[in-house]
Coordinates of C-alpha atoms in Angstrom, one line a residue:
Chain A
M1 CA -26.1 0.4 -65.1
T2 CA -29.1 2.1 -63.7
Q3 CA -28.7 3.5 -60.2
P4 CA -31.2 2.2 -57.7
G5 CA -32.9 4.8 -55.5
I6 CA -32.3 4.9 -51.8
F7 CA -35.7 3.4 -51.1
E8 CA -34.9 0.4 -53.3
L9 CA -31.6 -0.1 -51.5
L10 CA -33.3 0.0 -48.1
S11 CA -36.4 -2.1 -49.1
F12 CA -37.0 -5.3 -47.1
G13 CA -37.9 -7.4 -50.1
P14 CA -35.5 -9.4 -52.4
G15 CA -32.8 -7.2 -53.8
G16 CA -33.2 -4.8 -50.9
W17 CA -30.7 -4.5 -48.0
G18 CA -33.2 -3.5 -45.3
N19 CA -33.3 -6.8 -43.6
I20 CA -29.6 -7.1 -43.5
L21 CA -29.0 -3.6 -42.2
L22 CA -31.7 -4.0 -39.6
A23 CA -30.1 -7.3 -38.4
G24 CA -26.7 -5.5 -38.3
A25 CA -28.2 -2.7 -36.2
M26 CA -29.7 -5.2 -33.8
M27 CA -26.2 -6.9 -33.5
T28 CA -24.6 -3.5 -32.9
I29 CA -27.0 -2.8 -30.1
L30 CA -26.4 -6.3 -28.7
I31 CA -22.6 -5.9 -28.7
A32 CA -22.9 -2.4 -27.3
L33 CA -25.3 -3.5 -24.5
S34 CA -23.3 -6.6 -23.5
G35 CA -20.0 -4.7 -23.7
Y36 CA -21.5 -1.9 -21.6
A37 CA -22.8 -4.4 -19.0
T38 CA -19.4 -6.0 -18.8
G39 CA -17.8 -2.6 -18.4
A40 CA -20.3 -1.6 -15.7
V41 CA -19.4 -4.7 -13.7
I42 CA -15.6 -4.0 -14.1
G43 CA -16.3 -0.4 -13.2
V44 CA -18.1 -1.2 -10.0
L45 CA -15.3 -3.5 -8.9
G46 CA -12.7 -0.9 -10.0
A47 CA -14.4 1.9 -8.2
W48 CA -14.7 -0.3 -5.1
A49 CA -11.0 -1.1 -5.3
K50 CA -10.1 2.6 -5.6
V51 CA -12.4 3.8 -2.8
R52 CA -12.2 1.0 -0.3
G53 CA -9.4 -1.3 -1.4
G54 CA -6.0 -1.5 0.3
P55 CA -2.8 -0.1 -1.3
G56 CA -2.4 -3.2 -3.5
M57 CA -5.9 -3.1 -4.9
R58 CA -5.7 0.6 -5.5
L59 CA -2.5 0.2 -7.4
V60 CA -4.0 -2.5 -9.6
A61 CA -7.1 -0.3 -10.3
D62 CA -4.9 2.7 -11.0
V63 CA -2.7 0.9 -13.4
Y64 CA -5.8 -0.6 -15.2
T65 CA -7.4 2.8 -15.7
T66 CA -4.2 4.6 -16.7
V67 CA -3.2 1.9 -19.2
L68 CA -6.7 1.5 -20.8
R69 CA -7.1 5.3 -21.2
G70 CA -3.7 5.6 -22.8
I71 CA -3.9 2.9 -25.5
P72 CA -6.1 2.6 -28.6
D73 CA -9.2 0.5 -28.3
L74 CA -8.4 -1.2 -31.6
L75 CA -5.2 -2.6 -30.0
V76 CA -7.3 -4.2 -27.2
I77 CA -9.6 -5.8 -29.8
Y78 CA -6.6 -7.2 -31.7
L79 CA -5.2 -8.5 -28.4
L80 CA -8.4 -10.3 -27.5
Y81 CA -9.2 -11.5 -31.0
F82 CA -5.8 -12.9 -31.9
G83 CA -4.6 -13.6 -28.4
G84 CA -7.9 -15.4 -27.7
S85 CA -7.5 -17.5 -30.8
A86 CA -3.9 -18.4 -29.9
A87 CA -5.0 -19.4 -26.4
I88 CA -7.9 -21.5 -27.6
T89 CA -5.7 -23.2 -30.2
A90 CA -3.2 -24.0 -27.5
I91 CA -5.9 -25.4 -25.2
G92 CA -7.3 -27.4 -28.1
R93 CA -3.9 -28.9 -28.8
L94 CA -3.7 -30.0 -25.2
F95 CA -6.9 -32.0 -25.7
G96 CA -5.6 -33.4 -29.0
A97 CA -7.4 -31.1 -31.4
E98 CA -5.7 -30.4 -34.7
G99 CA -5.2 -27.0 -36.3
F100 CA -6.3 -23.5 -35.7
I101 CA -9.4 -22.7 -33.6
G102 CA -10.8 -19.2 -34.0
F103 CA -11.9 -17.1 -31.0
P104 CA -15.5 -16.1 -31.5
G105 CA -15.5 -12.5 -32.7
F106 CA -18.6 -11.5 -30.7
L107 CA -17.0 -12.6 -27.5
A108 CA -13.8 -10.8 -28.3
G109 CA -15.7 -7.7 -29.2
M110 CA -17.8 -7.8 -26.1
L111 CA -14.8 -8.3 -23.8
A112 CA -12.8 -5.6 -25.6
V113 CA -15.6 -3.1 -25.4
G114 CA -16.2 -4.1 -21.8
I115 CA -12.5 -3.8 -20.8
T116 CA -12.0 -0.4 -22.4
S117 CA -15.3 1.1 -21.2
G118 CA -14.6 -0.5 -17.7
A119 CA -11.9 2.1 -17.2
Q120 CA -14.3 4.9 -17.9
H121 CA -17.0 3.2 -15.8
T122 CA -14.5 3.0 -12.9
E123 CA -13.9 6.8 -12.9
V124 CA -17.6 7.6 -13.3
F125 CA -18.6 5.4 -10.3
R126 CA -15.7 6.6 -8.2
G127 CA -16.6 10.3 -8.9
A128 CA -20.3 9.6 -8.2
F129 CA -19.5 7.8 -4.9
R130 CA -17.4 10.8 -3.8
A131 CA -20.4 13.0 -4.5
V132 CA -22.6 11.2 -2.0
H133 CA -22.7 13.4 1.1
P134 CA -21.1 11.8 4.1
G135 CA -24.0 13.1 6.2
E136 CA -26.4 10.7 4.4
I137 CA -24.2 7.7 5.3
E138 CA -23.8 9.0 8.9
A139 CA -27.6 9.3 9.2
A140 CA -28.0 5.7 8.0
I141 CA -25.4 4.5 10.5
A142 CA -27.2 6.5 13.2
C143 CA -30.5 4.7 12.2
G144 CA -28.7 1.4 12.9
M145 CA -28.6 0.1 9.4
P146 CA -26.2 -2.7 8.9
R147 CA -23.6 -2.3 6.1
W148 CA -25.4 -4.2 3.4
L149 CA -28.7 -2.4 4.0
R150 CA -26.9 0.9 4.0
F151 CA -25.3 0.1 0.6
R152 CA -28.6 -1.1 -0.9
R153 CA -30.8 1.7 0.4
I154 CA -28.6 4.7 0.6
V155 CA -25.2 4.5 -1.1
A156 CA -26.2 2.6 -4.3
P157 CA -29.2 4.8 -5.2
L158 CA -27.5 8.0 -4.5
T159 CA -24.3 7.0 -6.3
L160 CA -26.4 5.9 -9.3
R161 CA -28.1 9.2 -9.4
H162 CA -24.8 11.1 -9.5
A163 CA -23.4 8.6 -12.0
L164 CA -26.2 8.8 -14.5
P165 CA -24.9 11.7 -16.7
G166 CA -21.5 10.1 -16.8
L167 CA -22.9 6.7 -17.6
G168 CA -24.8 8.2 -20.5
N169 CA -21.6 9.6 -21.9
V170 CA -19.9 6.2 -21.6
W171 CA -22.9 4.6 -23.4
Q172 CA -22.5 6.9 -26.3
V173 CA -18.8 6.2 -26.5
V174 CA -19.4 2.4 -26.3
L175 CA -22.0 2.6 -29.1
K176 CA -19.5 4.2 -31.4
E177 CA -16.7 1.9 -30.3
S178 CA -18.8 -1.1 -31.2
A179 CA -18.2 -0.2 -34.9
L180 CA -14.5 -1.3 -34.4
V181 CA -15.7 -4.9 -33.6
S182 CA -16.5 -5.1 -37.4
I183 CA -12.8 -6.0 -38.0
T184 CA -13.3 -9.3 -36.3
G185 CA -16.0 -10.2 -38.9
V186 CA -19.0 -10.0 -36.5
A187 CA -22.0 -9.2 -38.6
E188 CA -22.8 -5.8 -36.9
L189 CA -24.0 -2.7 -38.6
L190 CA -20.7 -1.5 -40.1
R191 CA -19.8 -5.0 -41.3
Q192 CA -23.1 -5.4 -43.0
A193 CA -22.8 -2.0 -44.6
Q194 CA -19.3 -3.1 -45.8
I195 CA -20.8 -6.2 -47.4
A196 CA -23.6 -4.2 -49.0
A197 CA -21.2 -1.6 -50.3
G198 CA -19.0 -4.3 -51.8
S199 CA -21.7 -6.1 -53.6
T200 CA -23.5 -3.1 -54.9
G201 CA -20.6 -0.9 -55.7
L202 CA -22.2 1.9 -53.7
P203 CA -20.0 2.5 -50.7
F204 CA -21.0 6.1 -50.2
D205 CA -24.7 5.3 -50.0
F206 CA -24.3 2.4 -47.6
Y207 CA -21.8 4.0 -45.2
L208 CA -24.0 7.1 -45.1
I209 CA -27.0 5.0 -44.3
A210 CA -25.0 3.2 -41.6
G211 CA -23.9 6.5 -40.2
G212 CA -27.6 7.6 -40.2
I213 CA -28.6 4.5 -38.3
Y214 CA -25.8 5.1 -35.7
L215 CA -27.0 8.7 -35.3
A216 CA -30.6 7.5 -34.9
I217 CA -29.6 5.0 -32.2
S218 CA -27.5 7.5 -30.3
T219 CA -30.3 10.2 -30.5
V220 CA -33.0 7.8 -29.2
S221 CA -30.7 6.6 -26.4
S222 CA -29.8 10.1 -25.4
T223 CA -33.5 11.0 -25.1
V224 CA -34.1 7.9 -22.9
L225 CA -31.1 8.9 -20.8
H226 CA -32.4 12.4 -20.3
R227 CA -35.7 11.0 -19.2
A228 CA -34.0 8.7 -16.7
E229 CA -31.9 11.6 -15.4
R230 CA -35.0 13.6 -14.8
H231 CA -36.7 10.7 -13.2
F232 CA -33.9 9.8 -10.8
S233 CA -33.2 13.4 -9.7
R234 CA -36.8 14.3 -9.0
G235 CA -36.0 14.6 -5.3
V236 CA -33.3 17.2 -6.0
R237 CA -34.1 20.9 -5.7
R238 CA -33.1 22.8 -8.9
S239 CA -31.4 26.1 -8.4
Chain B
M1 CA 9.8 -14.0 -22.2
D2 CA 11.6 -14.1 -25.5
W3 CA 13.8 -11.0 -25.4
T4 CA 15.0 -11.1 -29.0
F5 CA 11.4 -11.2 -30.3
L6 CA 10.4 -8.3 -28.0
Q7 CA 13.5 -6.4 -29.3
E8 CA 12.6 -7.0 -32.9
T9 CA 9.0 -6.1 -32.3
F10 CA 10.1 -2.9 -30.6
I11 CA 12.3 -1.9 -33.4
S12 CA 9.7 -2.4 -36.1
L13 CA 7.0 -0.7 -34.0
V14 CA 9.2 2.3 -33.2
S15 CA 9.9 2.8 -36.9
A16 CA 6.1 3.3 -37.3
V17 CA 5.9 6.0 -34.6
P18 CA 6.7 8.9 -37.0
L19 CA 3.6 8.1 -39.1
T20 CA 1.4 7.9 -36.0
L21 CA 2.8 11.3 -34.8
L22 CA 2.4 12.8 -38.2
L23 CA -1.2 11.7 -38.5
A24 CA -2.0 13.0 -35.0
A25 CA -0.2 16.3 -35.4
N26 CA -1.7 17.1 -38.8
S27 CA -5.2 16.2 -37.8
I28 CA -5.0 18.0 -34.5
A29 CA -3.7 21.2 -36.2
L30 CA -6.3 21.1 -39.0
G31 CA -9.0 20.2 -36.6
A32 CA -8.1 23.1 -34.2
I33 CA -8.4 25.7 -37.0
L34 CA -11.8 24.3 -38.0
A35 CA -12.9 24.0 -34.4
V36 CA -12.4 27.7 -33.7
G37 CA -14.4 28.5 -36.8
I38 CA -17.2 26.2 -35.7
A39 CA -17.2 27.6 -32.2
V40 CA -17.4 31.2 -33.4
A41 CA -20.2 30.1 -35.8
R42 CA -22.1 28.7 -32.7
F43 CA -22.2 32.3 -31.4
S44 CA -23.2 33.9 -34.7
A45 CA -26.1 36.3 -34.8
I46 CA -27.3 34.7 -38.0
A47 CA -29.5 31.7 -37.1
P48 CA -28.8 29.5 -40.1
V49 CA -25.0 29.7 -39.4
R50 CA -25.7 28.7 -35.8
W51 CA -27.9 25.8 -37.0
L52 CA -25.3 24.6 -39.5
A53 CA -22.5 24.5 -36.8
Q54 CA -24.9 22.7 -34.4
A55 CA -25.8 20.1 -37.1
Y56 CA -22.1 19.6 -37.9
V57 CA -21.3 18.9 -34.3
F58 CA -24.3 16.7 -33.8
V59 CA -23.5 14.5 -36.9
F60 CA -19.8 14.1 -36.3
R61 CA -20.2 13.4 -32.6
G62 CA -23.0 11.0 -33.1
T63 CA -21.4 8.6 -35.7
P64 CA -18.4 6.3 -35.3
L65 CA -15.1 7.7 -36.6
L66 CA -14.6 4.5 -38.6
V67 CA -17.8 5.2 -40.5
Q68 CA -16.5 8.7 -41.3
I69 CA -13.2 7.3 -42.5
F70 CA -15.0 4.8 -44.7
I71 CA -17.3 7.4 -46.2
I72 CA -14.3 9.6 -47.1
Y73 CA -11.9 6.8 -48.2
Y74 CA -14.2 4.3 -49.9
G75 CA -17.4 6.4 -50.4
L76 CA -16.1 9.5 -52.2
S77 CA -14.4 7.5 -55.0
Q78 CA -17.9 6.3 -56.0
F79 CA -18.5 9.6 -57.8
P80 CA -16.8 10.1 -61.2
A81 CA -17.0 13.9 -60.6
I82 CA -14.6 13.5 -57.6
R83 CA -12.4 11.0 -59.4
H84 CA -11.9 13.5 -62.2
S85 CA -11.6 16.6 -60.0
L86 CA -8.4 18.4 -58.9
L87 CA -8.9 17.0 -55.4
W88 CA -8.5 13.4 -56.5
P89 CA -4.7 13.2 -56.0
I90 CA -5.3 14.0 -52.4
L91 CA -8.5 12.0 -51.8
R92 CA -6.9 8.9 -53.5
E93 CA -4.3 8.7 -50.7
P94 CA -5.3 6.8 -47.6
Y95 CA -3.0 9.1 -45.6
W96 CA -4.9 12.3 -46.5
C97 CA -8.2 10.6 -46.2
A98 CA -7.3 9.6 -42.7
V99 CA -6.0 13.1 -41.8
L100 CA -9.2 14.6 -43.2
A101 CA -11.5 12.2 -41.4
L102 CA -9.6 12.6 -38.1
A103 CA -9.5 16.4 -38.5
L104 CA -13.3 16.7 -39.2
N105 CA -14.0 14.4 -36.3
T106 CA -11.8 16.2 -33.7
A107 CA -13.1 19.6 -34.9
A108 CA -16.6 18.7 -33.7
Y109 CA -15.4 17.7 -30.2
T110 CA -12.8 20.5 -30.0
S111 CA -15.4 23.1 -31.0
E112 CA -17.5 22.2 -28.0
I113 CA -14.4 22.5 -25.8
V114 CA -13.5 25.9 -27.3
R115 CA -17.1 27.0 -26.9
G116 CA -17.1 26.1 -23.2
G117 CA -13.8 28.0 -22.8
L118 CA -15.1 31.1 -24.6
L119 CA -18.3 31.0 -22.4
S120 CA -16.2 30.8 -19.3
V121 CA -14.6 34.2 -19.9
P122 CA -16.0 36.6 -17.3
F123 CA -18.1 39.3 -18.8
G124 CA -16.3 41.9 -16.7
Q125 CA -13.1 41.3 -18.8
V126 CA -14.9 41.9 -22.0
E127 CA -16.5 45.0 -20.6
A128 CA -13.2 46.3 -19.5
A129 CA -11.8 45.7 -23.0
R130 CA -14.7 47.6 -24.4
A131 CA -14.2 50.5 -22.0
C132 CA -10.6 50.6 -23.3
G133 CA -12.0 51.2 -26.8
M134 CA -10.9 47.9 -28.3
S135 CA -12.6 46.8 -31.5
R136 CA -14.7 43.6 -31.5
F137 CA -12.0 41.6 -33.3
M138 CA -9.3 42.9 -31.0
I139 CA -11.3 41.9 -28.0
F140 CA -11.6 38.4 -29.4
R141 CA -7.9 38.2 -30.2
R142 CA -6.5 39.7 -27.1
I143 CA -9.0 39.0 -24.4
T144 CA -11.6 36.3 -25.1
L145 CA -9.5 33.8 -27.1
P146 CA -6.4 33.7 -24.7
L147 CA -8.6 33.5 -21.6
G148 CA -10.9 30.9 -23.2
V149 CA -8.0 28.8 -24.4
R150 CA -6.5 28.8 -20.9
Q151 CA -9.8 27.6 -19.5
A152 CA -10.3 25.0 -22.2
L153 CA -6.8 23.5 -22.0
P154 CA -7.4 20.6 -19.7
G155 CA -10.3 19.4 -21.8
Y156 CA -8.3 19.9 -24.9
G157 CA -5.5 17.8 -23.5
N158 CA -7.9 14.9 -23.2
E159 CA -9.1 15.4 -26.7
M160 CA -5.5 15.4 -28.1
I161 CA -4.9 12.1 -26.3
S162 CA -8.0 10.6 -27.7
M163 CA -6.8 11.8 -31.1
V164 CA -3.4 10.0 -30.7
K165 CA -5.5 6.9 -29.9
A166 CA -7.8 7.5 -32.8
T167 CA -4.9 7.4 -35.3
S168 CA -4.9 3.7 -34.8
L169 CA -8.0 3.5 -37.0
A170 CA -5.9 4.6 -40.0
S171 CA -4.5 1.0 -39.9
I172 CA -7.8 -0.2 -41.2
I173 CA -7.4 1.8 -44.4
T174 CA -4.0 0.2 -45.0
L175 CA -1.8 2.8 -43.3
M176 CA 1.1 1.2 -41.5
E177 CA 1.3 3.2 -38.3
V178 CA 2.0 1.6 -34.9
T179 CA -1.3 -0.3 -34.6
G180 CA -1.1 -1.4 -38.3
V181 CA 2.4 -2.8 -37.8
A182 CA 1.4 -4.4 -34.6
A183 CA -1.5 -6.1 -36.3
R184 CA 0.7 -7.4 -39.0
I185 CA 3.3 -8.8 -36.5
I186 CA 0.5 -10.4 -34.5
S187 CA -1.0 -12.1 -37.6
E188 CA 2.4 -13.3 -38.6
S189 CA 3.6 -14.6 -35.3
Y190 CA 0.4 -15.2 -33.3
R191 CA 2.1 -13.7 -30.2
A192 CA -0.6 -11.2 -29.4
I193 CA 0.4 -10.6 -25.8
E194 CA 4.1 -9.6 -26.4
V195 CA 3.2 -7.4 -29.3
F196 CA 0.4 -5.8 -27.3
I197 CA 2.7 -5.0 -24.4
V198 CA 5.3 -3.3 -26.7
A199 CA 2.7 -1.4 -28.7
G200 CA 0.8 -0.4 -25.6
A201 CA 4.0 0.9 -24.0
I202 CA 4.7 3.0 -27.0
Y203 CA 1.2 4.6 -27.0
L204 CA 1.5 5.1 -23.2
T205 CA 4.8 6.9 -23.6
I206 CA 3.5 9.2 -26.3
N207 CA 0.4 10.0 -24.3
F208 CA 2.4 10.5 -21.1
L209 CA 4.7 13.0 -22.8
L210 CA 1.7 14.8 -24.3
T211 CA 0.0 15.1 -20.9
R212 CA 3.2 16.6 -19.5
L213 CA 3.4 19.0 -22.4
V214 CA -0.1 20.2 -21.8
Q215 CA 0.6 20.6 -18.1
L216 CA 3.6 22.7 -18.9
V217 CA 1.6 25.0 -21.3
E218 CA -1.1 25.2 -18.6
F219 CA 1.6 26.2 -16.0
R220 CA 3.0 28.9 -18.4
L221 CA -0.4 30.3 -19.2
S222 CA -1.5 30.8 -15.6
P223 CA 1.2 32.9 -13.8
H224 CA -1.6 34.9 -12.1
L225 CA -2.8 31.7 -10.3
R226 CA 0.6 30.9 -8.8
Q227 CA 2.0 32.1 -5.5
P228 CA 4.4 34.9 -6.1
V229 CA 8.1 33.8 -5.7
A230 CA 9.0 34.0 -2.1
V231 CA 11.8 36.6 -2.4
L232 CA 11.0 38.6 0.7
P233 CA 11.4 35.9 3.3
A234 CA 14.7 34.8 1.7
I235 CA 16.0 38.4 1.9
I236 CA 14.9 38.8 5.5
E237 CA 16.6 35.5 6.3
G238 CA 19.7 36.6 4.6
E239 CA 19.8 39.8 6.6
A240 CA 19.4 37.9 9.8
H241 CA 22.6 36.0 9.3

């Protein structure tokens, strides 16, 4: 057997795996983005519950963040993937459907990534809100801004600015976590690399390539995040 | 709630706890040794050594742990040279592959934590040690390292917890630790929620105990930050009676 070179492996033509890996990379970004967005929504609600909620809301939010930071993400994926399938099958049986109905892997992955990153988002937003100077809010009240305007013009932009470095870290974690979704069979980057490794008998090459692609995605996104950080703190005096 | 099922699940999951702990302990210990080396290399006067350490941290922090595990477990066996080497009996075992991957991964994160800790040591302390005539190695061993470790401990506690969580990935390369057993029970019984609750409780307990342990060590290492024991008021009070 002659060993194909790395450029042949990555070519986009027939016999090359370029197309498939590229599609996998796109899917990885899609899962990461949708999971991240889900997590951000949960995070805003969680932070709101922790900062403004009553004792009940606070307790729920505290339990959520403590539990999700203490258990492996893989367990959450298993829960949603298998639990979701069981739930859907049960619902299907109610409506007279026969047999097993699988929960879509993409949805399970997105929700799992969202729920686990939601705990980190909660803490990031809460910390960022705490960093907003009370004087700024006081000034807004003094100007006669109603609550919603105050939130939209003062609290949200300032919180977002303080949250940006933390949000960047969460994004990097989410991107790497999305690799776990491959166990549900979603055709993301690692899953595609697995398929390629299996059919060519070159696991080292393909996992290395997959690792390189992850590295490229995280490097590009960290550059973008740095730019964004600079952009949004342009009004801050640097010491 | 089906109590007998919960009980059975609990018993099978608890029997998998030793493997989880073993994986975590071995990789944390190996990773810590490697991390100190990398952190010291980041301060090296020789530029290529610095670059190498930096590249290591960049690569291992920038790629998913699962990819690293796959490269070591599935990837290395691709090369006949490795299959025929002395290392093969180790690299053939999923257990050692998992430990190796986890250790290499945590070393990258831990080295940054250690580096931060070492950077936080006030220069005056090092200066004082020099004035006492300590050699460079002795300064590192007696002054910089203990002070840096104390400073790095809270961050390191978090890293250890994420390592305990990361051992769950070993289940993907056939190791039957807690998550592996949980996945097997779920796929046999389709009772994901019950199994999840039991497994989650086990992980939470481990991590809670770990947090407490780190807090204890932190407390022991910072006597200078505590209020001195209030002996005097007690004596005065005693005399007043």
